[in-house]
Coordinates of C-alpha atoms and ligand atoms in Angstrom, one line a residue:
M1 CA 7.1 11.5 -23.9
I2 CA 5.1 9.7 -21.3
F3 CA 1.7 8.4 -22.3
I4 CA -0.7 8.6 -19.4
V5 CA -3.8 6.5 -20.0
G6 CA -6.5 7.6 -17.6
G7 CA -4.7 10.8 -16.9
A8 CA -7.9 12.8 -16.3
G9 CA -8.8 10.7 -13.3
Y10 CA -7.8 11.1 -9.6
I11 CA -4.5 9.4 -9.4
G12 CA -3.5 9.8 -13.1
S13 CA -4.0 13.6 -13.0
H14 CA -1.7 13.9 -9.9
V15 CA 1.0 11.8 -11.6
N16 CA 0.6 14.0 -14.7
K17 CA 1.2 17.1 -12.6
F18 CA 4.2 15.6 -10.8
L19 CA 5.9 14.4 -14.0
S20 CA 5.2 17.7 -15.8
K21 CA 6.8 19.6 -12.9
K22 CA 9.8 17.3 -13.2
G23 CA 10.1 18.4 -16.9
Y24 CA 8.6 15.4 -18.6
K25 CA 6.4 15.9 -21.7
T26 CA 3.1 14.0 -21.2
L27 CA 0.3 12.9 -23.5
I28 CA -3.0 12.1 -21.8
L29 CA -5.6 9.6 -23.2
D30 CA -8.9 9.5 -21.3
N31 CA -12.5 8.6 -22.4
L32 CA -13.8 10.9 -19.6
S33 CA -16.2 8.2 -18.4
K34 CA -14.9 8.9 -14.9
G35 CA -12.2 11.5 -15.4
H36 CA -12.5 15.3 -15.8
E37 CA -11.1 17.3 -18.7
E38 CA -10.6 20.1 -16.2
F39 CA -7.9 17.9 -14.5
V40 CA -5.7 17.8 -17.7
K41 CA -3.9 21.1 -16.8
W42 CA -0.5 19.8 -18.1
G43 CA 0.6 18.1 -21.3
E44 CA -1.5 17.2 -24.4
F45 CA -4.9 15.6 -24.2
I46 CA -6.7 13.2 -26.5
K47 CA -10.2 12.1 -25.7
G48 CA -10.4 8.4 -26.7
D49 CA -11.0 4.9 -25.5
L50 CA -8.8 1.8 -25.2
K51 CA -11.4 -0.1 -27.2
D52 CA -10.2 1.8 -30.2
K53 CA -7.2 -0.2 -31.5
R54 CA -6.7 2.1 -34.5
L55 CA -6.5 5.2 -32.3
L56 CA -3.8 3.5 -30.2
D57 CA -1.8 2.5 -33.2
K58 CA -2.0 6.0 -34.6
I59 CA -0.9 7.6 -31.3
F60 CA 2.1 5.3 -31.0
K61 CA 3.1 6.1 -34.6
E62 CA 2.6 9.8 -34.2
Y63 CA 4.2 10.6 -30.9
N64 CA 7.6 9.7 -29.5
I65 CA 6.4 7.7 -26.6
T66 CA 9.0 5.9 -24.4
T67 CA 6.8 4.8 -21.5
V68 CA 3.1 4.0 -20.9
M69 CA 1.4 4.5 -17.6
H70 CA -2.0 2.9 -17.3
F71 CA -4.5 4.3 -14.8
A72 CA -7.7 3.7 -16.8
A73 CA -9.9 1.1 -15.1
L74 CA -13.2 0.6 -13.3
T75 CA -12.4 0.4 -9.6
D76 CA -15.6 -0.1 -7.6
V77 CA -15.5 -3.5 -5.8
R78 CA -19.3 -3.6 -5.3
E79 CA -20.1 -2.8 -8.9
S80 CA -17.6 -5.5 -10.0
I81 CA -19.5 -8.1 -8.0
K82 CA -22.8 -7.1 -9.7
D83 CA -21.4 -6.6 -13.2
P84 CA -18.1 -8.6 -13.6
G85 CA -18.3 -8.6 -17.4
S86 CA -17.8 -4.9 -17.7
Y87 CA -14.8 -5.2 -15.3
Y88 CA -13.1 -8.0 -17.4
R89 CA -13.8 -6.0 -20.6
N90 CA -12.6 -2.7 -19.3
N91 CA -9.8 -3.8 -17.1
V92 CA -8.4 -6.9 -18.9
K93 CA -9.5 -6.8 -22.5
N94 CA -8.8 -3.1 -23.0
T95 CA -5.4 -3.4 -21.3
L96 CA -4.5 -6.2 -23.8
N97 CA -5.3 -3.7 -26.6
L98 CA -2.9 -1.3 -25.1
L99 CA -0.1 -3.9 -24.6
D100 CA -0.5 -5.2 -28.1
A101 CA -0.4 -1.7 -29.6
M102 CA 2.8 -1.2 -27.6
Q103 CA 4.3 -4.4 -28.9
K104 CA 3.5 -3.5 -32.5
N105 CA 5.2 -0.2 -32.2
N106 CA 8.2 -1.4 -30.1
I107 CA 7.4 0.5 -27.0
N108 CA 8.5 -1.6 -24.0
R109 CA 8.1 0.3 -20.7
F110 CA 4.9 0.0 -18.8
I111 CA 3.7 1.2 -15.4
F112 CA 0.6 -0.4 -14.1
S113 CA -1.9 0.8 -11.5
S114 CA -2.5 -2.3 -9.4
T115 CA -4.2 -2.6 -6.0
C116 CA -4.0 -4.2 -2.6
A117 CA -7.3 -5.9 -3.6
V118 CA -5.1 -8.5 -5.4
Y119 CA -4.4 -10.0 -1.9
G120 CA -8.0 -10.6 -0.9
D121 CA -8.4 -11.4 2.8
P122 CA -4.9 -11.2 4.1
I123 CA -3.5 -14.0 6.3
E124 CA -1.1 -11.6 7.9
T125 CA -0.4 -7.8 8.1
P126 CA 1.5 -5.8 7.1
I127 CA 1.1 -7.3 3.7
T128 CA 4.4 -7.8 1.8
E129 CA 4.5 -8.3 -2.0
D130 CA 5.1 -12.1 -1.6
H131 CA 1.9 -12.6 0.4
P132 CA -0.4 -15.0 -1.5
C133 CA -2.8 -13.3 -4.0
N134 CA -6.4 -14.6 -3.6
P135 CA -8.6 -11.7 -4.6
I136 CA -12.2 -11.8 -3.4
S137 CA -13.8 -9.6 -6.0
P138 CA -13.9 -9.5 -9.9
Y139 CA -12.2 -6.1 -9.5
G140 CA -9.2 -7.6 -7.6
R141 CA -9.1 -10.6 -10.0
S142 CA -9.1 -8.3 -13.1
K143 CA -6.0 -6.5 -11.8
L144 CA -4.3 -9.8 -10.8
M145 CA -5.0 -11.1 -14.3
I146 CA -3.2 -8.1 -15.8
E147 CA -0.2 -8.6 -13.5
K148 CA 0.1 -12.2 -14.7
I149 CA -0.1 -11.1 -18.3
L150 CA 2.6 -8.5 -17.6
E151 CA 4.8 -11.2 -16.1
D152 CA 4.4 -13.4 -19.2
Y153 CA 5.0 -10.5 -21.6
S154 CA 8.2 -9.5 -19.8
N155 CA 9.4 -13.2 -20.0
A156 CA 8.6 -13.6 -23.6
Y157 CA 9.2 -10.2 -25.2
D158 CA 11.5 -7.2 -24.9
F159 CA 9.2 -5.6 -22.3
N160 CA 9.6 -4.3 -18.8
Y161 CA 7.0 -3.2 -16.3
V162 CA 6.5 -1.9 -12.8
S163 CA 3.2 -2.8 -11.1
L164 CA 2.2 -0.6 -8.2
R165 CA -0.2 -2.1 -5.7
Y166 CA -1.9 1.0 -4.1
F167 CA -3.4 0.8 -0.7
N168 CA -6.1 3.5 0.0
A169 CA -5.3 6.6 -2.1
A170 CA -6.3 9.7 -0.3
G171 CA -5.7 13.5 -0.1
A172 CA -5.2 16.0 -2.8
D173 CA -2.7 18.2 -4.5
P174 CA -1.5 20.6 -1.8
Q175 CA -1.8 23.5 -4.2
T176 CA -5.5 22.4 -4.7
E177 CA -5.3 22.5 -8.5
I178 CA -6.7 19.0 -8.7
G179 CA -8.1 16.4 -6.2
E180 CA -10.5 13.6 -5.6
W181 CA -13.8 13.9 -7.6
H182 CA -15.8 10.8 -8.2
E183 CA -19.5 10.7 -9.4
P184 CA -21.0 9.0 -7.6
E185 CA -18.7 9.1 -4.6
T186 CA -18.1 5.8 -2.8
H187 CA -14.9 6.4 -0.9
L188 CA -14.8 7.0 2.8
I189 CA -12.9 10.3 3.2
P190 CA -14.7 12.3 0.5
I191 CA -18.1 11.0 1.8
I192 CA -17.2 12.1 5.4
L193 CA -16.2 15.5 3.9
D194 CA -19.5 15.7 2.1
V195 CA -21.2 15.5 5.4
A196 CA -18.8 18.1 6.9
I197 CA -19.7 20.5 4.1
G198 CA -23.5 19.9 4.4
K199 CA -24.0 17.9 1.1
R200 CA -25.0 14.7 3.0
E201 CA -26.7 14.3 6.3
N202 CA -24.6 11.4 7.8
V203 CA -21.9 8.9 7.2
Q204 CA -22.9 5.2 7.1
I205 CA -20.4 3.0 8.9
F206 CA -20.3 -0.2 7.0
G207 CA -19.9 -2.9 9.6
T208 CA -19.2 -2.5 13.3
D209 CA -18.6 -6.2 14.1
Y210 CA -15.3 -6.8 12.3
P211 CA -12.5 -8.5 14.3
T212 CA -10.7 -5.2 14.9
P213 CA -10.4 -3.2 18.2
N214 CA -13.4 -1.0 17.6
G215 CA -15.2 -3.3 15.2
T216 CA -14.7 -1.2 12.1
C217 CA -12.5 -1.9 9.1
I218 CA -8.9 -0.8 9.1
R219 CA -7.2 0.7 6.0
D220 CA -3.8 2.0 5.1
Y221 CA -4.2 5.6 3.6
I222 CA -1.5 6.9 1.3
H223 CA -1.4 10.4 -0.1
V224 CA -2.0 10.7 -3.8
M225 CA 1.2 12.9 -4.2
D226 CA 3.3 10.2 -2.6
L227 CA 1.8 7.8 -5.1
A228 CA 2.8 10.2 -7.8
D229 CA 6.3 10.4 -6.5
A230 CA 6.5 6.5 -6.6
H231 CA 5.5 6.6 -10.3
Y232 CA 8.3 9.0 -11.0
K233 CA 10.7 6.7 -9.2
A234 CA 9.3 3.6 -11.1
L235 CA 10.1 5.5 -14.3
K236 CA 13.7 5.7 -13.3
L237 CA 13.8 2.0 -12.5
L238 CA 12.4 1.2 -16.0
E239 CA 15.3 3.2 -17.4
E240 CA 17.5 0.4 -16.0
D241 CA 15.4 -2.2 -17.8
K242 CA 14.0 -3.9 -14.7
S243 CA 10.5 -5.2 -13.9
E244 CA 9.2 -5.2 -10.4
I245 CA 6.0 -5.2 -8.3
F246 CA 5.7 -2.8 -5.3
N247 CA 3.2 -2.2 -2.6
L248 CA 2.5 1.5 -1.9
G249 CA 1.1 2.3 1.5
N250 CA 2.1 4.1 4.7
G251 CA 2.4 0.9 6.8
D252 CA -0.1 2.2 9.3
G253 CA -3.8 1.4 9.7
F254 CA -6.8 3.5 10.7
S255 CA -10.3 2.3 11.4
V256 CA -13.4 3.8 9.9
K257 CA -14.2 5.4 13.3
E258 CA -10.7 6.8 13.6
I259 CA -10.9 8.4 10.2
I260 CA -14.3 10.0 11.1
E261 CA -12.8 11.3 14.3
T262 CA -9.8 12.8 12.5
C263 CA -12.2 14.4 9.9
R264 CA -14.1 16.0 12.9
E265 CA -10.8 17.4 14.2
V266 CA -9.7 18.8 10.8
T267 CA -13.1 20.3 9.8
G268 CA -14.4 21.3 13.2
E269 CA -17.8 19.8 12.2
E270 CA -19.9 17.3 14.1
I271 CA -20.3 14.7 11.3
P272 CA -23.3 12.4 12.4
T273 CA -22.9 8.7 11.7
I274 CA -25.2 5.7 11.2
E275 CA -24.1 2.2 11.9
S276 CA -25.0 0.0 8.9
D277 CA -24.4 -3.6 7.7
R278 CA -21.1 -4.7 6.3
R279 CA -20.4 -3.9 2.6
P280 CA -19.7 -7.0 0.5
G281 CA -16.1 -7.6 -0.5
D282 CA -14.5 -5.6 2.4
P283 CA -11.6 -7.4 4.1
P284 CA -11.4 -6.4 7.8
I285 CA -7.8 -5.1 7.7
L286 CA -5.5 -4.0 4.9
I287 CA -2.2 -2.6 5.9
G288 CA 0.8 -2.7 3.5
S289 CA 4.5 -3.1 4.0
S290 CA 6.3 -0.7 1.6
K291 CA 9.7 -1.8 2.6
K292 CA 10.5 -3.0 -0.9
A293 CA 9.6 0.3 -2.5
K294 CA 11.6 2.2 0.1
R295 CA 14.6 -0.1 -0.5
I296 CA 14.6 -0.4 -4.3
L297 CA 12.8 2.8 -5.4
R298 CA 14.3 4.9 -2.5
W299 CA 10.7 6.1 -2.1
E300 CA 9.6 7.7 1.2
P301 CA 6.1 9.0 1.8
E302 CA 6.1 12.7 2.6
F303 CA 2.5 12.6 4.0
S304 CA 2.8 10.0 6.7
D305 CA 0.4 11.7 9.2
I306 CA -3.3 10.9 8.5
K307 CA -4.2 14.4 9.7
D308 CA -2.0 16.0 7.1
I309 CA -3.5 13.7 4.4
I310 CA -7.1 14.7 5.4
E311 CA -6.2 18.4 5.6
T312 CA -5.2 18.4 1.9
A313 CA -8.4 16.5 1.1
W314 CA -10.5 19.0 3.1
E315 CA -8.8 22.0 1.3
W316 CA -9.7 20.5 -2.1
H317 CA -13.2 19.4 -1.0
Q318 CA -14.1 23.0 0.0
K319 CA -12.8 24.3 -3.3
L320 CA -14.6 21.7 -5.4
N321 CA -17.9 22.4 -3.7
N322 CA -17.6 26.1 -3.5
E323 CA -16.3 26.9 -7.0
I324 CA -16.8 25.8 -10.5
I325 CA -13.5 24.2 -11.4
Ligands
UDP1 N1 -16.8 2.9 4.3 C1 -17.8 3.2 5.2 N2 -18.8 4.1 4.8 C2 -18.7 4.7 3.6 C3 -17.7 4.4 2.7 C4 -16.7 3.5 3.1 O1 -17.9 2.7 6.3 O2 -19.7 5.5 3.2 C5 -15.7 2.0 4.8 C6 -15.6 0.8 3.8 O3 -16.5 -0.3 4.2 C7 -14.1 0.4 4.1 C8 -13.5 1.7 4.4 O4 -14.5 2.6 4.7 O5 -14.0 -0.4 5.2 C9 -12.7 2.3 3.2 O6 -13.6 2.3 2.0 P1 -13.3 3.0 0.7 O7 -14.5 2.7 -0.2 O8 -12.9 4.4 0.9 O9 -12.0 2.2 0.1 P2 -11.7 0.6 -0.2 O10 -11.0 0.1 1.1 O11 -13.0 0.0 -0.4 O12 -10.8 0.7 -1.3

């Protein structure tokens, strides 16, 4: 059985669906602070928190868990700058609870949701896994701290891990059973789609004076189902008792203005914009090299076209806003 911590959230729920369709049994733990119970459509669900060490021990004793996948974290860069304590408690301390409960119960396979925010302001792109890690936010630092802990645990104990450094997760399940749903929403694509659907009046463009061709930030958008496929492949790697770190991106960058333009094309809506100040903690360009994941995991993104990615997000966005899920 695969234990999916944070499996009611955006990425975790897509991984749960993907693994369930591959025939894996899954157990989901989520405190529902950000996740949605409606997203746990596969596997078993326990509502609970990583603070609760007794619960973790009980779960590991009761269920036949072979691998733990850990998605539960706070992920808002801006919030982490204002309230670092809650990021270190939630993302670092709680992960230690999970790792220690695994140790105690001899469970030794771990897949970690890491982030391109561990790199900070890159000195060159596309970013490879051996690029220096100098995170510029408590969020990025909290994820890097866990990566270091994982490295130490794998050296000291019978323990293997795969850390997956996601670039910008986007899109939704092509069958629209689940998708992106954050409250409040801070991410670019769902905010633009909110404008397209009439929930917001305009999109703020955070910074038009970056050192990029049109002055707006460039990001590497990767479809959430491609991320899910990479987790499945990471699971296979762990079965060979190996530990690795991989970037997961498309290797292509799109500026904020290009994303807005593609959303106009996909939705047929006008989508008014306002030019605003830069948002703190945003590097100008983040583009990842996924050559290592392609070579070792034999992973290949299926959704490499940004328009296809946004189309799945738009399908889901309309469903989310027009129906009660
Ligand atoms: N962004 C923007 N307006 C918004 C939300 C985001 O201009 O309302 C920009 C943001 O500054 C960044 C890019 O869009 O350059 C992607 O931001 P998002 O929050 O989606 O992901 P991040 O790169 O922060 O993980």
